[in-house]
Short mmCIF file of C-alpha atoms and ligand atoms in Angstrom, two decimals:
data_model
loop_
_atom_site.label_atom_id
_atom_site.label_comp_id
_atom_site.label_asym_id
_atom_site.label_seq_id
_atom_site.Cartn_x
_atom_site.Cartn_y
_atom_site.Cartn_z
CA MET R 188 32.36 4.99 -39.30
CA ASP R 189 34.92 5.58 -36.54
CA LYS R 190 34.88 3.64 -33.29
CA LEU R 191 36.90 3.87 -30.09
CA LEU R 192 38.83 0.89 -28.81
CA ILE R 193 39.57 1.22 -25.11
CA THR R 194 41.54 -1.16 -22.90
CA GLY R 195 40.41 -0.38 -19.39
CA GLY R 196 42.15 -0.55 -16.07
CA GLU R 197 44.80 2.18 -16.41
CA ARG R 198 45.05 4.91 -13.79
CA LEU R 199 45.11 8.39 -15.28
CA ASN R 200 47.98 10.76 -14.52
CA GLY R 201 49.23 14.09 -15.84
CA GLU R 202 47.82 17.36 -17.09
CA VAL R 203 45.06 18.05 -19.58
CA PRO R 204 44.07 21.37 -21.17
CA ILE R 205 40.36 22.14 -21.38
CA SER R 206 39.00 23.64 -24.60
CA GLY R 207 36.48 26.42 -25.13
CA ALA R 208 32.85 25.60 -24.35
CA LYS R 209 30.79 24.17 -27.19
CA ASN R 210 27.57 25.59 -25.77
CA ALA R 211 29.07 29.07 -25.58
CA ALA R 212 30.81 28.88 -28.97
CA LEU R 213 27.62 28.00 -30.88
CA PRO R 214 25.52 31.05 -29.87
CA ILE R 215 28.60 33.27 -29.99
CA LEU R 216 29.26 32.31 -33.62
CA CYS R 217 25.63 33.25 -34.39
CA ALA R 218 26.18 36.62 -32.72
CA GLY R 219 28.49 37.35 -35.67
CA LEU R 220 25.28 37.76 -37.73
CA LEU R 221 24.32 40.80 -35.65
CA THR R 222 26.99 43.16 -36.98
CA GLY R 223 28.92 44.15 -40.09
CA GLY R 224 32.03 44.64 -37.95
CA ASP R 225 34.79 42.14 -37.23
CA VAL R 226 34.22 39.82 -34.26
CA HIS R 227 37.50 38.24 -33.15
CA LEU R 228 37.06 35.07 -31.12
CA THR R 229 39.70 32.99 -29.35
CA ASN R 230 39.47 29.64 -27.53
CA LEU R 231 37.15 28.21 -30.18
CA PRO R 232 36.91 24.43 -29.63
CA LEU R 233 37.74 22.13 -32.56
CA LEU R 234 34.69 19.95 -32.77
CA LYS R 235 32.04 18.84 -35.21
CA ASP R 236 29.18 21.05 -34.01
CA VAL R 237 31.37 24.13 -34.36
CA ALA R 238 32.29 23.04 -37.91
CA THR R 239 28.59 22.53 -38.69
CA MET R 240 27.73 25.98 -37.34
CA GLU R 241 30.55 27.51 -39.39
CA LYS R 242 29.19 25.80 -42.49
CA LEU R 243 25.68 27.09 -41.82
CA LEU R 244 26.82 30.67 -41.20
CA ASN R 245 29.12 30.56 -44.19
CA GLN R 246 26.18 29.65 -46.41
CA MET R 247 24.46 32.79 -45.12
CA GLY R 248 27.42 34.90 -46.20
CA LEU R 249 29.18 35.29 -42.85
CA ARG R 250 32.88 35.45 -43.66
CA MET R 251 35.33 33.64 -41.42
CA GLN R 252 39.08 33.61 -41.07
CA VAL R 253 40.13 30.70 -38.93
CA SER R 254 43.59 30.30 -37.44
CA GLY R 255 43.97 27.47 -34.92
CA ASP R 256 41.54 28.18 -32.10
CA ALA R 257 40.94 31.76 -33.25
CA VAL R 258 38.40 33.01 -35.77
CA THR R 259 37.43 36.40 -37.12
CA LEU R 260 33.82 36.74 -38.23
CA ASN R 261 32.54 39.39 -40.56
CA GLY R 262 28.85 39.79 -41.26
CA SER R 263 28.96 42.70 -43.69
CA GLN R 264 27.91 40.54 -46.63
CA ILE R 265 25.07 38.37 -45.38
CA ASN R 266 23.06 37.37 -48.44
CA CYS R 267 21.00 34.37 -47.35
CA LEU R 268 18.57 34.39 -44.42
CA GLU R 269 17.85 30.68 -44.33
CA ALA R 270 18.93 27.75 -42.15
CA PRO R 271 18.10 24.66 -44.23
CA TYR R 272 16.77 21.37 -42.87
CA ASP R 273 19.80 19.31 -43.90
CA LEU R 274 21.99 21.26 -41.46
CA VAL R 275 19.43 21.95 -38.74
CA LYS R 276 18.55 18.26 -38.49
CA THR R 277 22.17 17.46 -37.65
CA MET R 278 22.48 20.25 -35.09
CA ARG R 279 19.56 21.76 -33.19
CA ALA R 280 21.64 24.77 -32.15
CA SER R 281 21.13 26.09 -35.72
CA ILE R 282 17.92 27.59 -34.31
CA LEU R 283 20.22 30.22 -32.78
CA ALA R 284 20.45 31.93 -36.19
CA LEU R 285 16.76 32.86 -35.98
CA GLY R 286 16.92 35.72 -33.45
CA PRO R 287 19.97 37.50 -34.93
CA LEU R 288 18.77 37.25 -38.57
CA LEU R 289 15.32 38.52 -37.72
CA ALA R 290 16.60 41.37 -35.57
CA ARG R 291 19.15 42.65 -38.10
CA PHE R 292 17.51 41.85 -41.44
CA GLY R 293 13.80 41.75 -40.55
CA GLU R 294 13.40 38.26 -41.93
CA ALA R 295 14.50 34.66 -41.39
CA LYS R 296 13.61 31.17 -42.51
CA VAL R 297 14.86 28.43 -40.21
CA SER R 298 13.97 24.77 -40.35
CA LEU R 299 12.16 23.37 -37.32
CA PRO R 300 14.67 21.13 -35.55
CA GLY R 301 12.26 18.28 -34.81
CA GLY R 302 12.75 15.81 -31.97
CA CYS R 303 16.08 14.38 -30.94
CA ALA R 304 17.42 11.40 -29.07
CA ILE R 305 17.24 12.97 -25.61
CA GLY R 306 13.72 14.31 -25.91
CA ALA R 307 11.09 16.17 -27.94
CA ARG R 308 12.84 19.51 -27.38
CA PRO R 309 10.35 21.93 -28.94
CA VAL R 310 11.28 25.56 -29.75
CA ASP R 311 7.88 27.06 -28.90
CA GLN R 312 9.41 29.45 -26.35
CA HIS R 313 11.79 30.91 -28.94
CA ILE R 314 8.79 31.53 -31.19
CA LYS R 315 6.56 32.85 -28.40
CA GLY R 316 9.22 35.37 -27.36
CA LEU R 317 9.82 36.64 -30.89
CA GLN R 318 6.07 36.96 -31.48
CA ALA R 319 5.79 38.98 -28.27
CA MET R 320 8.41 41.30 -29.80
CA GLY R 321 6.13 41.81 -32.79
CA ALA R 322 7.42 39.20 -35.22
CA GLU R 323 4.96 37.59 -37.59
CA ILE R 324 5.73 33.91 -37.58
CA HIS R 325 4.20 31.09 -39.51
CA ILE R 326 5.25 27.50 -39.84
CA GLU R 327 5.07 25.97 -43.29
CA ALA R 328 6.56 22.82 -44.76
CA GLY R 329 8.71 22.29 -41.66
CA TYR R 330 10.14 25.80 -41.68
CA ILE R 331 9.73 28.74 -39.32
CA HIS R 332 9.14 31.85 -41.44
CA ALA R 333 9.66 34.98 -39.38
CA ARG R 334 9.26 38.63 -40.36
CA ALA R 335 9.39 41.90 -38.47
CA LYS R 336 10.19 45.29 -39.91
CA LYS R 337 11.60 46.21 -36.51
CA LEU R 338 11.34 44.05 -33.39
CA LYS R 339 9.87 45.90 -30.40
CA GLY R 340 11.05 45.51 -26.84
CA THR R 341 8.61 43.97 -24.38
CA ARG R 342 8.46 41.85 -21.22
CA ILE R 343 8.82 38.13 -21.96
CA VAL R 344 8.22 35.39 -19.41
CA THR R 345 9.14 31.99 -20.78
CA ASP R 346 7.11 29.00 -19.54
CA MET R 347 10.28 27.22 -18.49
CA ILE R 348 13.97 28.06 -18.28
CA THR R 349 15.49 27.50 -21.69
CA VAL R 350 19.16 28.02 -22.50
CA THR R 351 19.09 28.51 -26.28
CA GLY R 352 15.67 30.17 -25.97
CA THR R 353 17.17 32.81 -23.67
CA GLU R 354 20.14 33.21 -26.04
CA ASN R 355 17.94 33.64 -29.13
CA LEU R 356 15.72 36.23 -27.47
CA LEU R 357 18.68 38.02 -25.93
CA MET R 358 20.38 38.40 -29.33
CA ALA R 359 17.11 39.54 -30.92
CA ALA R 360 16.50 42.10 -28.15
CA THR R 361 19.87 43.80 -28.62
CA LEU R 362 18.64 45.35 -31.91
CA ALA R 363 14.96 45.76 -30.98
CA GLU R 364 13.33 49.11 -30.47
CA GLY R 365 13.09 50.00 -26.78
CA GLU R 366 13.41 47.85 -23.67
CA THR R 367 13.07 44.07 -23.46
CA ILE R 368 12.83 42.30 -20.12
CA LEU R 369 13.59 38.58 -20.17
CA GLU R 370 12.07 36.91 -17.11
CA ASN R 371 12.82 33.30 -16.16
CA ALA R 372 16.05 33.67 -18.15
CA ALA R 373 18.65 30.91 -18.08
CA CYS R 374 21.65 31.78 -15.86
CA GLU R 375 24.06 29.22 -17.36
CA PRO R 376 27.66 30.47 -17.65
CA GLU R 377 27.43 30.00 -21.42
CA VAL R 378 24.52 32.49 -21.55
CA VAL R 379 26.63 34.90 -19.49
CA ASP R 380 29.52 34.46 -21.91
CA LEU R 381 27.29 35.33 -24.87
CA ALA R 382 25.87 38.35 -23.02
CA ASN R 383 29.39 39.57 -22.23
CA LEU R 384 30.31 39.40 -25.92
CA LEU R 385 27.13 41.28 -26.85
CA VAL R 386 28.01 44.02 -24.36
CA ALA R 387 31.49 44.23 -25.91
CA MET R 388 29.69 44.66 -29.27
CA GLY R 389 27.78 47.65 -27.88
CA ALA R 390 24.62 45.98 -26.55
CA GLN R 391 23.05 47.41 -23.40
CA ILE R 392 22.22 44.57 -21.05
CA THR R 393 21.78 44.52 -17.29
CA GLY R 394 21.06 41.60 -14.99
CA ILE R 395 23.52 39.29 -16.79
CA GLY R 396 23.75 35.98 -14.91
CA SER R 397 20.40 36.49 -13.20
CA SER R 398 16.95 35.21 -14.14
CA ARG R 399 15.88 38.74 -15.16
CA MET R 400 17.82 40.43 -17.91
CA THR R 401 16.94 43.88 -19.20
CA ILE R 402 18.05 44.89 -22.67
CA GLN R 403 17.86 48.41 -24.11
CA GLY R 404 17.83 47.98 -27.86
CA VAL R 405 20.41 49.87 -29.91
CA ASP R 406 20.43 50.77 -33.63
CA SER R 407 23.48 48.71 -34.46
CA LEU R 408 26.26 46.64 -32.92
CA HIS R 409 29.95 46.82 -33.74
CA GLY R 410 32.89 44.41 -33.84
CA ALA R 411 34.57 43.14 -30.66
CA GLU R 412 37.14 40.71 -29.26
CA HIS R 413 36.19 37.84 -27.04
CA HIS R 414 37.81 34.80 -25.41
CA ILE R 415 35.27 31.96 -25.24
CA ILE R 416 34.69 30.55 -21.76
CA SER R 417 36.24 27.19 -20.89
CA ASP R 418 34.07 24.08 -21.24
CA ARG R 419 32.83 23.04 -17.78
CA ILE R 420 31.23 19.88 -19.18
CA GLU R 421 34.46 18.72 -20.80
CA ALA R 422 36.29 19.50 -17.54
CA VAL R 423 33.89 17.41 -15.49
CA THR R 424 34.09 14.56 -18.01
CA PHE R 425 37.84 14.27 -17.33
CA LEU R 426 37.34 14.64 -13.56
CA CYS R 427 34.76 11.83 -13.55
CA ALA R 428 37.12 9.64 -15.58
CA VAL R 429 39.81 10.07 -12.90
CA ALA R 430 37.29 9.45 -10.12
CA ALA R 431 36.28 6.20 -11.83
CA CYS R 432 39.78 4.96 -12.79
CA GLY R 433 41.92 6.42 -10.00
CA GLY R 434 44.94 8.63 -10.58
CA ASP R 435 46.24 12.15 -10.21
CA VAL R 436 45.34 14.66 -12.91
CA THR R 437 45.40 18.44 -13.20
CA ILE R 438 43.01 20.03 -15.63
CA LYS R 439 44.21 23.38 -16.96
CA ASN R 440 42.51 26.43 -18.55
CA THR R 441 39.35 25.86 -16.59
CA ARG R 442 36.91 27.96 -14.56
CA VAL R 443 36.58 26.63 -11.03
CA ASP R 444 33.86 29.09 -9.98
CA ILE R 445 31.24 27.64 -12.36
CA MET R 446 31.58 24.01 -11.28
CA ASP R 447 30.79 24.10 -7.55
CA VAL R 448 28.09 21.43 -7.54
CA ALA R 449 30.16 18.96 -9.55
CA LEU R 450 33.31 19.51 -7.48
CA ASP R 451 31.33 19.00 -4.25
CA LYS R 452 29.92 15.73 -5.64
CA LEU R 453 33.42 14.52 -6.57
CA ARG R 454 34.60 15.26 -3.00
CA GLU R 455 31.55 13.39 -1.68
CA ALA R 456 32.64 10.48 -3.89
CA GLY R 457 35.99 10.45 -2.06
CA ALA R 458 38.22 12.38 -4.47
CA ILE R 459 40.69 14.97 -3.26
CA VAL R 460 39.92 18.04 -5.33
CA ILE R 461 42.27 21.01 -5.10
CA SER R 462 41.25 24.05 -7.06
CA GLU R 463 43.30 27.05 -8.11
CA THR R 464 41.84 29.94 -10.10
CA ASP R 465 42.14 28.28 -13.51
CA SER R 466 43.17 24.71 -12.76
CA ILE R 467 41.83 21.79 -10.76
CA ARG R 468 43.86 18.87 -9.44
CA ILE R 469 42.00 15.65 -8.68
CA GLN R 470 43.50 12.72 -6.81
CA MET R 471 41.65 9.45 -6.41
CA SER R 472 43.23 6.47 -4.72
CA SER R 473 40.23 4.35 -3.75
CA ARG R 474 36.99 3.09 -5.19
CA PRO R 475 34.50 5.98 -5.42
CA LYS R 476 31.52 6.26 -3.08
CA ALA R 477 28.09 6.43 -4.69
CA VAL R 478 26.66 9.94 -5.02
CA SER R 479 23.00 10.79 -5.63
CA PHE R 480 21.82 13.92 -7.41
CA ARG R 481 19.01 15.55 -9.33
CA THR R 482 19.66 17.51 -12.52
CA THR R 483 18.40 21.06 -12.68
CA GLU R 484 19.19 24.43 -14.20
CA TYR R 485 22.34 26.36 -13.26
CA PRO R 486 23.62 26.69 -10.59
CA GLY R 487 22.19 23.23 -9.86
CA PHE R 488 23.51 19.91 -11.15
CA PRO R 489 23.72 20.11 -14.99
CA THR R 490 21.92 17.55 -17.12
CA ASP R 491 25.01 17.53 -19.36
CA MET R 492 27.05 15.96 -16.51
CA GLN R 493 24.47 13.36 -15.50
CA ALA R 494 25.71 10.50 -17.69
CA GLN R 495 29.39 10.96 -16.75
CA PHE R 496 28.63 10.86 -13.01
CA MET R 497 26.41 7.84 -13.57
CA ALA R 498 29.34 6.01 -15.17
CA MET R 499 31.41 6.68 -12.05
CA ASN R 500 28.52 5.53 -9.85
CA CYS R 501 28.43 2.18 -11.69
CA ILE R 502 31.63 1.06 -9.95
CA ALA R 503 31.10 2.98 -6.72
CA GLN R 504 30.55 1.60 -3.23
CA GLY R 505 26.86 1.82 -2.47
CA THR R 506 23.68 2.72 -4.32
CA SER R 507 22.90 6.07 -5.90
CA HIS R 508 19.72 7.69 -7.15
CA VAL R 509 20.12 9.84 -10.27
CA THR R 510 17.09 11.92 -11.18
CA GLU R 511 16.84 13.65 -14.57
CA THR R 512 14.44 16.60 -14.61
CA ILE R 513 15.43 18.51 -17.77
CA PHE R 514 15.03 16.00 -20.62
CA GLU R 515 12.51 13.16 -20.67
CA ASN R 516 14.69 10.64 -22.47
CA ARG R 517 18.21 11.16 -21.23
CA PHE R 518 18.90 7.67 -19.85
CA MET R 519 19.84 5.95 -23.09
CA HIS R 520 23.31 5.20 -21.76
CA VAL R 521 21.76 3.01 -19.05
CA GLN R 522 21.24 -0.02 -21.26
CA GLU R 523 24.74 0.29 -22.68
CA LEU R 524 26.29 0.69 -19.21
CA ASN R 525 24.39 -2.42 -18.14
CA ARG R 526 26.02 -4.27 -21.07
CA LEU R 527 29.33 -3.50 -19.35
CA GLY R 528 28.07 -5.15 -16.16
CA ALA R 529 26.52 -2.16 -14.41
CA LEU R 530 23.39 -2.67 -12.33
CA ILE R 531 21.04 0.16 -13.16
CA GLU R 532 17.27 0.22 -13.07
CA ILE R 533 15.08 3.06 -14.24
CA GLU R 534 12.00 4.09 -12.26
CA GLY R 535 10.30 7.03 -13.92
CA HIS R 536 12.77 9.92 -14.02
CA THR R 537 15.18 8.22 -11.62
CA ALA R 538 17.95 5.72 -12.31
CA ILE R 539 18.89 3.55 -9.37
CA VAL R 540 22.54 2.57 -9.68
CA ARG R 541 23.83 -0.29 -7.54
CA GLY R 542 27.62 -0.06 -7.56
CA VAL R 543 29.48 -3.20 -8.69
CA ASP R 544 33.09 -4.23 -7.91
CA LYS R 545 34.07 -4.18 -11.54
CA LEU R 546 32.79 -3.56 -15.05
CA ILE R 547 33.68 -5.99 -17.85
CA ALA R 548 34.38 -4.88 -21.42
CA ALA R 549 31.75 -5.41 -24.13
CA PRO R 550 30.90 -3.84 -27.48
CA VAL R 551 28.63 -0.83 -26.89
CA MET R 552 26.96 1.86 -28.94
CA ALA R 553 26.89 5.61 -28.33
CA THR R 554 23.44 7.16 -28.58
CA ASP R 555 24.01 10.85 -27.88
CA LEU R 556 26.84 13.17 -26.96
CA ARG R 557 26.99 12.88 -23.16
CA ALA R 558 25.93 9.22 -23.29
CA SER R 559 29.05 8.62 -25.40
CA ALA R 560 31.19 10.31 -22.77
CA SER R 561 29.75 8.06 -20.07
CA LEU R 562 30.61 4.97 -22.13
CA VAL R 563 34.18 6.19 -22.53
CA ILE R 564 34.49 6.62 -18.75
CA ALA R 565 32.96 3.20 -18.06
CA ALA R 566 35.21 1.56 -20.66
CA LEU R 567 38.31 3.20 -19.13
CA ALA R 568 37.35 1.70 -15.77
CA ALA R 569 36.28 -1.72 -17.14
CA GLN R 570 38.39 -4.88 -17.38
CA GLY R 571 39.27 -5.78 -20.97
CA GLN R 572 38.79 -4.19 -24.37
CA THR R 573 35.63 -2.23 -25.13
CA LEU R 574 34.69 -1.13 -28.63
CA ILE R 575 32.43 1.94 -28.69
CA ASP R 576 30.50 2.34 -31.91
CA ARG R 577 28.90 5.52 -33.35
CA ILE R 578 31.38 7.91 -31.79
CA TYR R 579 30.34 10.62 -34.21
CA HIS R 580 28.13 11.66 -31.29
CA LEU R 581 31.27 12.18 -29.20
CA ASP R 582 33.01 14.11 -31.97
CA ARG R 583 30.13 16.58 -32.04
CA GLY R 584 31.02 17.95 -28.64
CA TYR R 585 34.51 16.91 -27.55
CA ASP R 586 37.75 18.38 -28.82
CA ARG R 587 40.26 15.55 -29.53
CA MET R 588 39.12 13.53 -26.55
CA GLU R 589 41.07 10.36 -27.29
CA ILE R 590 44.28 12.34 -27.74
CA LYS R 591 43.80 14.11 -24.42
CA LEU R 592 42.96 10.86 -22.61
CA GLY R 593 45.88 9.07 -24.28
CA ALA R 594 48.23 11.74 -22.90
CA LEU R 595 46.98 10.84 -19.41
CA GLY R 596 47.93 7.19 -19.91
CA ALA R 597 44.61 5.79 -21.11
CA GLN R 598 44.77 2.93 -23.62
CA ILE R 599 42.47 4.44 -26.21
CA GLN R 600 42.55 4.26 -29.96
CA ARG R 601 40.34 5.50 -32.79
CA VAL R 602 39.62 2.79 -35.35
CA SER R 603 37.79 3.09 -38.64
N1 EPU P 265 11.88 23.49 -23.95
C1 EPU P 265 10.60 23.62 -24.45
N2 EPU P 265 10.35 24.62 -25.34
C2 EPU P 265 11.31 25.48 -25.77
C3 EPU P 265 12.62 25.34 -25.27
C4 EPU P 265 12.88 24.33 -24.37
O1 EPU P 265 9.70 22.85 -24.07
O2 EPU P 265 11.01 26.35 -26.60
C5 EPU P 265 12.19 22.43 -22.96
C6 EPU P 265 13.15 21.36 -23.54
O3 EPU P 265 12.47 20.38 -24.27
C7 EPU P 265 13.80 20.84 -22.26
C8 EPU P 265 13.87 22.10 -21.38
O4 EPU P 265 12.92 23.00 -21.91
O5 EPU P 265 12.97 19.88 -21.66
C9 EPU P 265 15.23 22.77 -21.34
O6 EPU P 265 15.74 22.88 -22.66
P1 EPU P 265 16.72 24.03 -23.14
O7 EPU P 265 16.01 24.87 -24.13
O8 EPU P 265 17.33 24.72 -21.97
O9 EPU P 265 17.83 23.20 -23.89
P2 EPU P 265 18.61 23.66 -25.17
O10 EPU P 265 18.78 25.13 -25.11
O11 EPU P 265 18.01 23.05 -26.38
C10 EPU P 265 21.01 23.60 -24.16
C11 EPU P 265 22.30 22.89 -24.45
C12 EPU P 265 22.14 21.42 -24.10
C13 EPU P 265 21.81 21.33 -22.61
C14 EPU P 265 20.54 22.13 -22.30
C15 EPU P 265 20.19 22.17 -20.84
C16 EPU P 265 23.23 24.17 -26.26
C17 EPU P 265 23.59 24.27 -27.69
N3 EPU P 265 22.62 23.05 -25.86
O12 EPU P 265 20.02 22.97 -24.96
O13 EPU P 265 23.40 20.80 -24.34
O14 EPU P 265 21.61 19.99 -22.23
O15 EPU P 265 20.69 23.50 -22.77
O16 EPU P 265 21.22 22.73 -20.09
O17 EPU P 265 23.50 25.09 -25.49
C18 EPU P 265 24.86 19.00 -24.79
O18 EPU P 265 25.78 19.82 -24.82
O19 EPU P 265 25.06 17.77 -24.77
C19 EPU P 265 23.48 19.48 -24.74
C20 EPU P 265 22.43 18.71 -25.02
#
């Protein structure tokens, strides 16, 4: 099993390109199931979850021609309507095959994802929405069995804002009969990116980017070309690393307009942040100042950036309060950060982080994707050599992270 060996204390300098967004790429790959035409995608990130999704869709008969960060999907020969447990258990986003399969083929069998490290994460809202559209769904032996001769448009109000839930229902609604209104829809940029692709494929959607999307179902969708949106979470991970270690870094191929909250927090922490249309330069010459925040849905502070900012807060001047409202168990990095000398206490949904002068290297263990990123940031800022175990979590969602950090001057090495 691979580990990362990091010798902390180096300032970071240079330029780093940001890859396509994992959380846009995963639903977008599933959108390939909706048509028999060619869907050409560019800016596909090279990471484990994308490979897992490709494997799953391949098993269903979706053909793929990959060339670097480009892929052409063709769904004219789908011959299996099942997402098996052995793949779904490794990647919850497999649930995103449910809506497209059901809408186009009238049938789907998808394993229930089960709980995961950051929380219970049920998929009841996906099921509720599809049932409202007329699907017959029963759960048996850990599988969701769904059938519908033709889904019917309706008004769906989800109990809470759910990102993949919105994406699943949106894809299903594109081929339903009549009008579907999705209320309480997620407004995340990755949902917008998927919706834009669907429109390019011939879907009729209004209200994209708002909490109320209206979809007029069409008989069929066609092929399209699409450039996947840049990964705002990866971008912020690098920005937090610079804020924690000091340095002068420009991140390229990014989208400044979807990161307002994070950029404001970095400025509050004392960084100089200069943004151009598709690049952001960050300069940090002093110890960061502690910043408090509360995670919430877009356009609020993303839960996927919580751990990275917490790592920066560990060595900041002052005390911060970090409140997690999306997932009930997303503080697993706290104990590991404390092993590096951080002073963090958890009270309910809030972590109280008392900034320390320095972190000291120690062996630590990654527990989930963004927790791994926070350990990398803390290790880069710590004195001495830190060994991070179980980095397969990191590989699920980051595209060649150690290579990108190494190019910025970080002492980081993958060891087996
Ligand atoms: N929820 C339910 N029932 C549902 C759906 C969601 O109770 O049917 C709850 C969840 O348990 C959670 C909240 O609603 O407490 C929000 O969950 P959401 O459905 O929005 O999360 P998700 O769609 O499973 C996506 C991202 C996550 C990201 C969250 C929140 C993808 C593939 N995953 O998950 O990304 O944290 O939205 O923004 O898009 C990551 O990249 O590290 C990651 C975990």
